[in-house]
PDB file of C-alpha atoms in Angstrom:
ATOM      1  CA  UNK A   1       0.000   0.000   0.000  1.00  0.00           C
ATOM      2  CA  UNK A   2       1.184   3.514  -0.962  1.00  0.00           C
ATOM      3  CA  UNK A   3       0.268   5.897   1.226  1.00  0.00           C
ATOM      4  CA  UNK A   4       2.135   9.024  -0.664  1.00  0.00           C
ATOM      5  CA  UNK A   5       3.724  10.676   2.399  1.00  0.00           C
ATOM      6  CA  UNK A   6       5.651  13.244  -0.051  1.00  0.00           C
ATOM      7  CA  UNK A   7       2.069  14.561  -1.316  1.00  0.00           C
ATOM      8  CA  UNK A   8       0.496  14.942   1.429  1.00  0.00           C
ATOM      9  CA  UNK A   9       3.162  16.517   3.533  1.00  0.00           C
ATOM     10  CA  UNK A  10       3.449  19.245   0.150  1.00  0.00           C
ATOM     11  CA  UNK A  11      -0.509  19.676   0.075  1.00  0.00           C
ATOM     12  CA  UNK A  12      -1.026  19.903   3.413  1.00  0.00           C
ATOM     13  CA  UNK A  13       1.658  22.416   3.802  1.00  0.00           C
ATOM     14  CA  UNK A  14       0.509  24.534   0.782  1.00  0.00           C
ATOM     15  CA  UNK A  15      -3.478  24.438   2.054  1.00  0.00           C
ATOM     16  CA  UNK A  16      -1.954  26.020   5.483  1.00  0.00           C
ATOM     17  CA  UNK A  17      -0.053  28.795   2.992  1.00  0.00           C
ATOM     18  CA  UNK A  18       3.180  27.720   4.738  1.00  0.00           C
ATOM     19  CA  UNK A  19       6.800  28.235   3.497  1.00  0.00           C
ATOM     20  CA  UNK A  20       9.116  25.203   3.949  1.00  0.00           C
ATOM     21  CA  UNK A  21      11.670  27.372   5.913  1.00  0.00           C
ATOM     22  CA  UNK A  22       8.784  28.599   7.937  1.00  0.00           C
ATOM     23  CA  UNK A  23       7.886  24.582   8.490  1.00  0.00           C
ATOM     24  CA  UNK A  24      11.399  23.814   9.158  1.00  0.00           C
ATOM     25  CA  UNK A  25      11.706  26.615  11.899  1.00  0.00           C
ATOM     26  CA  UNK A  26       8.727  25.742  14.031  1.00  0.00           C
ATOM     27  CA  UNK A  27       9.526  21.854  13.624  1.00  0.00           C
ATOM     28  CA  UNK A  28      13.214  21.848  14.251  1.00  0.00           C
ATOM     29  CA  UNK A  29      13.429  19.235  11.011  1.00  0.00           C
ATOM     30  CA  UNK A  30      15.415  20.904   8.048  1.00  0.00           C
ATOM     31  CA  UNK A  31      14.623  22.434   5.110  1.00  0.00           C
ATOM     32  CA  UNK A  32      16.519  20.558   2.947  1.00  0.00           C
ATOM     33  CA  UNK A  33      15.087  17.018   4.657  1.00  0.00           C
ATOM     34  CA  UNK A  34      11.625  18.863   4.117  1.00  0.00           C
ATOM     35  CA  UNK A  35      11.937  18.896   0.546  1.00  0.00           C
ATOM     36  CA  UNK A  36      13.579  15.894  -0.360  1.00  0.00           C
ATOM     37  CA  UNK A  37      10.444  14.063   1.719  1.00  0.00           C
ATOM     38  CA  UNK A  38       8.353  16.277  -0.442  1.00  0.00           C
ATOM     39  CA  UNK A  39      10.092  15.580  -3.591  1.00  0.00           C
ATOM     40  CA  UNK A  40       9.850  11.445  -2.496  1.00  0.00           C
ATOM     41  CA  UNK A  41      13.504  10.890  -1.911  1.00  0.00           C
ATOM     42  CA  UNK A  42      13.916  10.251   1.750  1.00  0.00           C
ATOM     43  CA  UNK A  43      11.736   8.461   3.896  1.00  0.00           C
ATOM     44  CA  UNK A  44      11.061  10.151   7.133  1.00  0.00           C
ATOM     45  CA  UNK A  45      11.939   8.605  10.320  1.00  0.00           C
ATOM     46  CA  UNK A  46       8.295   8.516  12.852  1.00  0.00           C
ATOM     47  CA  UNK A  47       9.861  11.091  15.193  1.00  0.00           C
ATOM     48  CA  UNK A  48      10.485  13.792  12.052  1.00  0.00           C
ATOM     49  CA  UNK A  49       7.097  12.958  10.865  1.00  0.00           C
ATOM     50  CA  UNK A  50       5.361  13.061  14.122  1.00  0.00           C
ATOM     51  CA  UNK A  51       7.237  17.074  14.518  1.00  0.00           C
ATOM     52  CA  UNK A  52       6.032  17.675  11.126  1.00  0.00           C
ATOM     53  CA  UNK A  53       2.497  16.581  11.706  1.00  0.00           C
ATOM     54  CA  UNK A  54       2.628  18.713  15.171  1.00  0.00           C
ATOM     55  CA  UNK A  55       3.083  22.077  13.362  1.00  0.00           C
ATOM     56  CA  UNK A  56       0.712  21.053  10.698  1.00  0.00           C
ATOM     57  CA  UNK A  57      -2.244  20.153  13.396  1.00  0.00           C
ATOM     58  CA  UNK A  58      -2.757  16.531  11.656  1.00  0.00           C
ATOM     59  CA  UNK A  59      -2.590  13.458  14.141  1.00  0.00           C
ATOM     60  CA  UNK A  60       0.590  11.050  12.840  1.00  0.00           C
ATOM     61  CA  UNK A  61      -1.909   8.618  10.865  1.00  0.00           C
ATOM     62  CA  UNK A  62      -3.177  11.383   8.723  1.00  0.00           C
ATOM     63  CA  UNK A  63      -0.020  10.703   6.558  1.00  0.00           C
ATOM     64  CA  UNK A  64      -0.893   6.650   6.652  1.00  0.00           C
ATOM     65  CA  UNK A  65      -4.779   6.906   5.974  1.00  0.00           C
ATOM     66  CA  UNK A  66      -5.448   5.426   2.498  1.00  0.00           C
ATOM     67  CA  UNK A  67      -8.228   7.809   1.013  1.00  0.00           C
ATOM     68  CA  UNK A  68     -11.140   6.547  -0.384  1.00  0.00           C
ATOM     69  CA  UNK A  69     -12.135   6.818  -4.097  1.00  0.00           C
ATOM     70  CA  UNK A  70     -15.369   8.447  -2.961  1.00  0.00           C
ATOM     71  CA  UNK A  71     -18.073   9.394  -0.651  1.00  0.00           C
ATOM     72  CA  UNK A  72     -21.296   8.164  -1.187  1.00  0.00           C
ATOM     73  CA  UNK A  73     -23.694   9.624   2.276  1.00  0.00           C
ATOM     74  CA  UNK A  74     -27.177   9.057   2.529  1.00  0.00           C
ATOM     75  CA  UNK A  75     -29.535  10.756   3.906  1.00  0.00           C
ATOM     76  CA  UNK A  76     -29.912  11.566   7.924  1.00  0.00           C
ATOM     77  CA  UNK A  77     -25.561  10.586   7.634  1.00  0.00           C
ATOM     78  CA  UNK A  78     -25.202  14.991   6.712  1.00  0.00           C
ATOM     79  CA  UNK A  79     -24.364  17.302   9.550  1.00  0.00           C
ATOM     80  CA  UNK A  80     -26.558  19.644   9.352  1.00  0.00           C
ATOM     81  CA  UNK A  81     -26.600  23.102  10.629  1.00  0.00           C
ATOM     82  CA  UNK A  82     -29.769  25.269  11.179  1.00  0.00           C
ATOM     83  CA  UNK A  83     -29.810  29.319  12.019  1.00  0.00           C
ATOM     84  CA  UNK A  84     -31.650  31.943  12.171  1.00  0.00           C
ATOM     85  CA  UNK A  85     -34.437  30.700  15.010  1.00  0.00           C
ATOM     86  CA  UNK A  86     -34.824  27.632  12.167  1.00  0.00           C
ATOM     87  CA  UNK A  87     -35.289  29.594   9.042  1.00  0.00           C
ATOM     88  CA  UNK A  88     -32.490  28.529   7.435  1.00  0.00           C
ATOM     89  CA  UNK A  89     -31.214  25.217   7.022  1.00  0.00           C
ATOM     90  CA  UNK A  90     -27.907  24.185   5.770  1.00  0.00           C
ATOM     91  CA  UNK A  91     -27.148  20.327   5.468  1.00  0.00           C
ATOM     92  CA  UNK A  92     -23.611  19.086   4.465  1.00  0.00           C
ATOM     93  CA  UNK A  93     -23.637  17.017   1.250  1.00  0.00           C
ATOM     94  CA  UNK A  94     -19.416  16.723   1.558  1.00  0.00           C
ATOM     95  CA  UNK A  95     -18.077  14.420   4.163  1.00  0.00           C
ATOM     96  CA  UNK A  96     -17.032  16.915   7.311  1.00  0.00           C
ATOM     97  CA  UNK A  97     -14.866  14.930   8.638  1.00  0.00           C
ATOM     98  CA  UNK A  98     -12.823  14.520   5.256  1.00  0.00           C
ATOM     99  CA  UNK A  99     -10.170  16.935   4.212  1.00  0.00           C
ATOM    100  CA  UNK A 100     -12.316  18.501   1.725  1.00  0.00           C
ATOM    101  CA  UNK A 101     -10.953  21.549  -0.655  1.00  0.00           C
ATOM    102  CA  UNK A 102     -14.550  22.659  -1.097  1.00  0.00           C
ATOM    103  CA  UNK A 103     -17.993  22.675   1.185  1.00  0.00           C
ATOM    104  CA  UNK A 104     -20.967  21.194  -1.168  1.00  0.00           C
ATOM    105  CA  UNK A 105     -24.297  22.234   0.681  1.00  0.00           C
ATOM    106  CA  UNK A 106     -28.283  22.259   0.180  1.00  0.00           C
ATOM    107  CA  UNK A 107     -29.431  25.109   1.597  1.00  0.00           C
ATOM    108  CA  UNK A 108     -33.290  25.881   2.410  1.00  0.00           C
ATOM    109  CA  UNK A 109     -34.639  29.153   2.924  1.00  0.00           C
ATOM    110  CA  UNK A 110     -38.180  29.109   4.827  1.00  0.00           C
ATOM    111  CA  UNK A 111     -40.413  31.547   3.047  1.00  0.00           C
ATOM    112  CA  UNK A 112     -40.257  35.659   4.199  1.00  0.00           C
ATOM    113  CA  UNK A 113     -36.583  35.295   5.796  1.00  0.00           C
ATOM    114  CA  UNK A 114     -35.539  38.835   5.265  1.00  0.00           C
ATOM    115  CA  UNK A 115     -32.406  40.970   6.533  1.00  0.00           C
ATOM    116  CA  UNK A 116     -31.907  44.190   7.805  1.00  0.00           C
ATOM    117  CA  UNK A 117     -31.149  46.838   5.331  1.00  0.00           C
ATOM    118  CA  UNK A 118     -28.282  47.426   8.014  1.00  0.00           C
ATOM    119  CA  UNK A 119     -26.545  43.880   7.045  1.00  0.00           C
ATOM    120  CA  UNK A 120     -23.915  44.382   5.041  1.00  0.00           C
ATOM    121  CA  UNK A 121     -23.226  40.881   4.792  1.00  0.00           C
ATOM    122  CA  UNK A 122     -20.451  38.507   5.119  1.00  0.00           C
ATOM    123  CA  UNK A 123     -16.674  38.295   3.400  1.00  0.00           C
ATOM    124  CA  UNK A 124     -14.512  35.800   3.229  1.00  0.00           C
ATOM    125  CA  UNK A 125     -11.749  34.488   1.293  1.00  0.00           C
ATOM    126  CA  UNK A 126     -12.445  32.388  -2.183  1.00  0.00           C
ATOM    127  CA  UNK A 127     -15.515  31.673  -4.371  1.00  0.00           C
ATOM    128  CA  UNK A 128     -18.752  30.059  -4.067  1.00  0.00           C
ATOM    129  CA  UNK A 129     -21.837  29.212  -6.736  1.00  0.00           C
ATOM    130  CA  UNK A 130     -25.019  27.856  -6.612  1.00  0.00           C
ATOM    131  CA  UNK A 131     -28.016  26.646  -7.942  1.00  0.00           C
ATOM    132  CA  UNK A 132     -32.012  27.043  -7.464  1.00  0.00           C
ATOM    133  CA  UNK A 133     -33.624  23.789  -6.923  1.00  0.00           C
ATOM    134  CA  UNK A 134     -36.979  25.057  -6.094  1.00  0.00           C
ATOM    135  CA  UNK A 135     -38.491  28.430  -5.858  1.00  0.00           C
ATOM    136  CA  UNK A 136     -36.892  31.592  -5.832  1.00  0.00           C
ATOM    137  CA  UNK A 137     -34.008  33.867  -3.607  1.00  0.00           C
ATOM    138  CA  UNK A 138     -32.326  37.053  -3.414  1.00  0.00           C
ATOM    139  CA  UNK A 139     -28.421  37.185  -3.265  1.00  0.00           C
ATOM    140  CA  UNK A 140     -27.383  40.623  -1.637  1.00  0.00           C
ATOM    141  CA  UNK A 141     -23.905  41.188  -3.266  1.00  0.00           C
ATOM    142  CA  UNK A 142     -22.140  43.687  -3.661  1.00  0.00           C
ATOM    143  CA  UNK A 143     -25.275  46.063  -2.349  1.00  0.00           C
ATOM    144  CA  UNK A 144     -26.978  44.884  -4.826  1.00  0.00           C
ATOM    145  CA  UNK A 145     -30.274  42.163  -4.773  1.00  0.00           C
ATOM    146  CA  UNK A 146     -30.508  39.556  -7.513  1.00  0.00           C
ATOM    147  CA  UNK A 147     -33.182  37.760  -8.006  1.00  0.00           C
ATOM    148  CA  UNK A 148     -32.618  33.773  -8.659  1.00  0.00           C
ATOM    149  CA  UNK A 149     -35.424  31.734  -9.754  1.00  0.00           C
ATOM    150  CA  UNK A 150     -35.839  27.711  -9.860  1.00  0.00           C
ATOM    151  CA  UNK A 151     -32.979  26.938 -12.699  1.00  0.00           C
ATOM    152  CA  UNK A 152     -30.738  29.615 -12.126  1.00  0.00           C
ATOM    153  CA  UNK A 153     -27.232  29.751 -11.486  1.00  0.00           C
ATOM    154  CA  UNK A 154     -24.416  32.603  -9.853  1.00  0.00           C
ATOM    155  CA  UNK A 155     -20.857  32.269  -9.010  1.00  0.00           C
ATOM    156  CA  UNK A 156     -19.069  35.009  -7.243  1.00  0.00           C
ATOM    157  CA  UNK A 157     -15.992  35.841  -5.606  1.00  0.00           C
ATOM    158  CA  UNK A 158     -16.825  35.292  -1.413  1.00  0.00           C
ATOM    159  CA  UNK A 159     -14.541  38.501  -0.901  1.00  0.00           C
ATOM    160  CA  UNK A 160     -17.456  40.384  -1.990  1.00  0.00           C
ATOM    161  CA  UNK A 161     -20.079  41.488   0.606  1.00  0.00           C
ATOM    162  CA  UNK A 162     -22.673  39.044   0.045  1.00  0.00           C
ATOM    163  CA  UNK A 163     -26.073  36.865   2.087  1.00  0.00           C
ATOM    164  CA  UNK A 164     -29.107  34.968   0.638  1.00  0.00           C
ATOM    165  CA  UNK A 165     -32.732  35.625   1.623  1.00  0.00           C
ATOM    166  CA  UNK A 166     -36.093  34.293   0.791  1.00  0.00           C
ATOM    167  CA  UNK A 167     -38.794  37.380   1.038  1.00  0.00           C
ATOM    168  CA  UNK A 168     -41.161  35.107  -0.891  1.00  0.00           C
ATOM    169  CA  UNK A 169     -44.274  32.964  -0.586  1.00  0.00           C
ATOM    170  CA  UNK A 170     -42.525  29.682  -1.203  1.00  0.00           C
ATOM    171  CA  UNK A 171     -39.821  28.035   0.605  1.00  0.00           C
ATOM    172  CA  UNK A 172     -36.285  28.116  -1.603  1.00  0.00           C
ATOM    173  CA  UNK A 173     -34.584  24.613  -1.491  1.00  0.00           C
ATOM    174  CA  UNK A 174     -30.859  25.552  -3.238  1.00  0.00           C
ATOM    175  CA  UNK A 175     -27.355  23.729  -4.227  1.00  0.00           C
ATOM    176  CA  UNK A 176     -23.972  25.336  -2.933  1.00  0.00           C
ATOM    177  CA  UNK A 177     -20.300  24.774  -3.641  1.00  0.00           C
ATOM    178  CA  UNK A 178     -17.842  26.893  -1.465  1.00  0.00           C
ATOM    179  CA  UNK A 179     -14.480  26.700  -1.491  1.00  0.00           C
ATOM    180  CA  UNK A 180     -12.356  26.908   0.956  1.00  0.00           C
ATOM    181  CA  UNK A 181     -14.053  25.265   3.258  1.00  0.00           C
ATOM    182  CA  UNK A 182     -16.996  27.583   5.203  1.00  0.00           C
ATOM    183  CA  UNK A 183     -18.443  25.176   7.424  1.00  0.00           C
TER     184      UNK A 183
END
């Protein structure tokens, strides 16, 4: 069994925007044994792995666990994460306790969920898009409303003020991909 030790010590370290000299000074393990583990030409001994996996907050086995192909979860499996006095409801379609790159959510809007004209809304670093399932929306971006209805799509940059609302008859049941990970 491969478990690719020179990947994931490389992705792991790149996802956490860390330098290799900046890995190598809070691990005490060197820069140049850093990159030849990264480049696959040494293996690392358990105690230089175990310092590594300290400063990158991953128990040991992270760099032993085979990962699956896939996730399949079925329903009632989903965390699932309701706000707003249980307006909104936001389930999980991507494993959380996988190392995802993006968060893949349903989210359902109970009907007349409005915000303040005060909200400016939320920012946050990368890009999200979704899809109307059923009904209709209103994504505040930008200080702007737009209107989605049942078939529509948007993708936007997250760095831009943005929230969803649903200040219509009908609850909205939509499809979410945000990346990195929100939730």
């Amino acid at each position: 069994m491969e478990f690719q030790l020179d990947r994931k010590l490389r992705d792991l370290r790149k996802e956490q925007n860390m330098s290799i000299q900046t890995l190598s000074d809070a691990s005490g393990v060197s820069t140049g044994q850093i990159s030849q583990i990264e480049h696959g030409k040494v293996t690392p001994s358990v105690i230089c792995l175990w310092k590594l996996a300290n400063v990158l907050n991953v128990d040991l086995n992270y760099f032993f666990e085979e990962e699956p192909a896939c996730f399949v979860q079925k329903p009632g499996e989903r965390k699932v994460i309701v706000t707003n006095e249980g307006t909104n409801t936001y389930e999980l379609l991507s494993p959380s306790e996988h190392r995802n790159k993006i968060d893949f959510v349903r989210i359902t809007l109970a009907p007349h969920v409005e915000y303040s004209s005060d909200d400016e809304g939320v920012t946050h670093e990368g890009e999200e898009g979704g899809y109307v399932l059923k009904g209709r929306m209103v994504v505040h971006l930008d200080g702007k409303d737009i209107v989605l209805e049942e078939g529509d799509s948007i993708y936007y940059s997250s760095k831009r003020p943005h929230y969803y609302a649903n200040p219509f008859d009908e609850e909205c049941i939509s499809i979410w991909c945000m990346s990195p990970l929100f939730f």
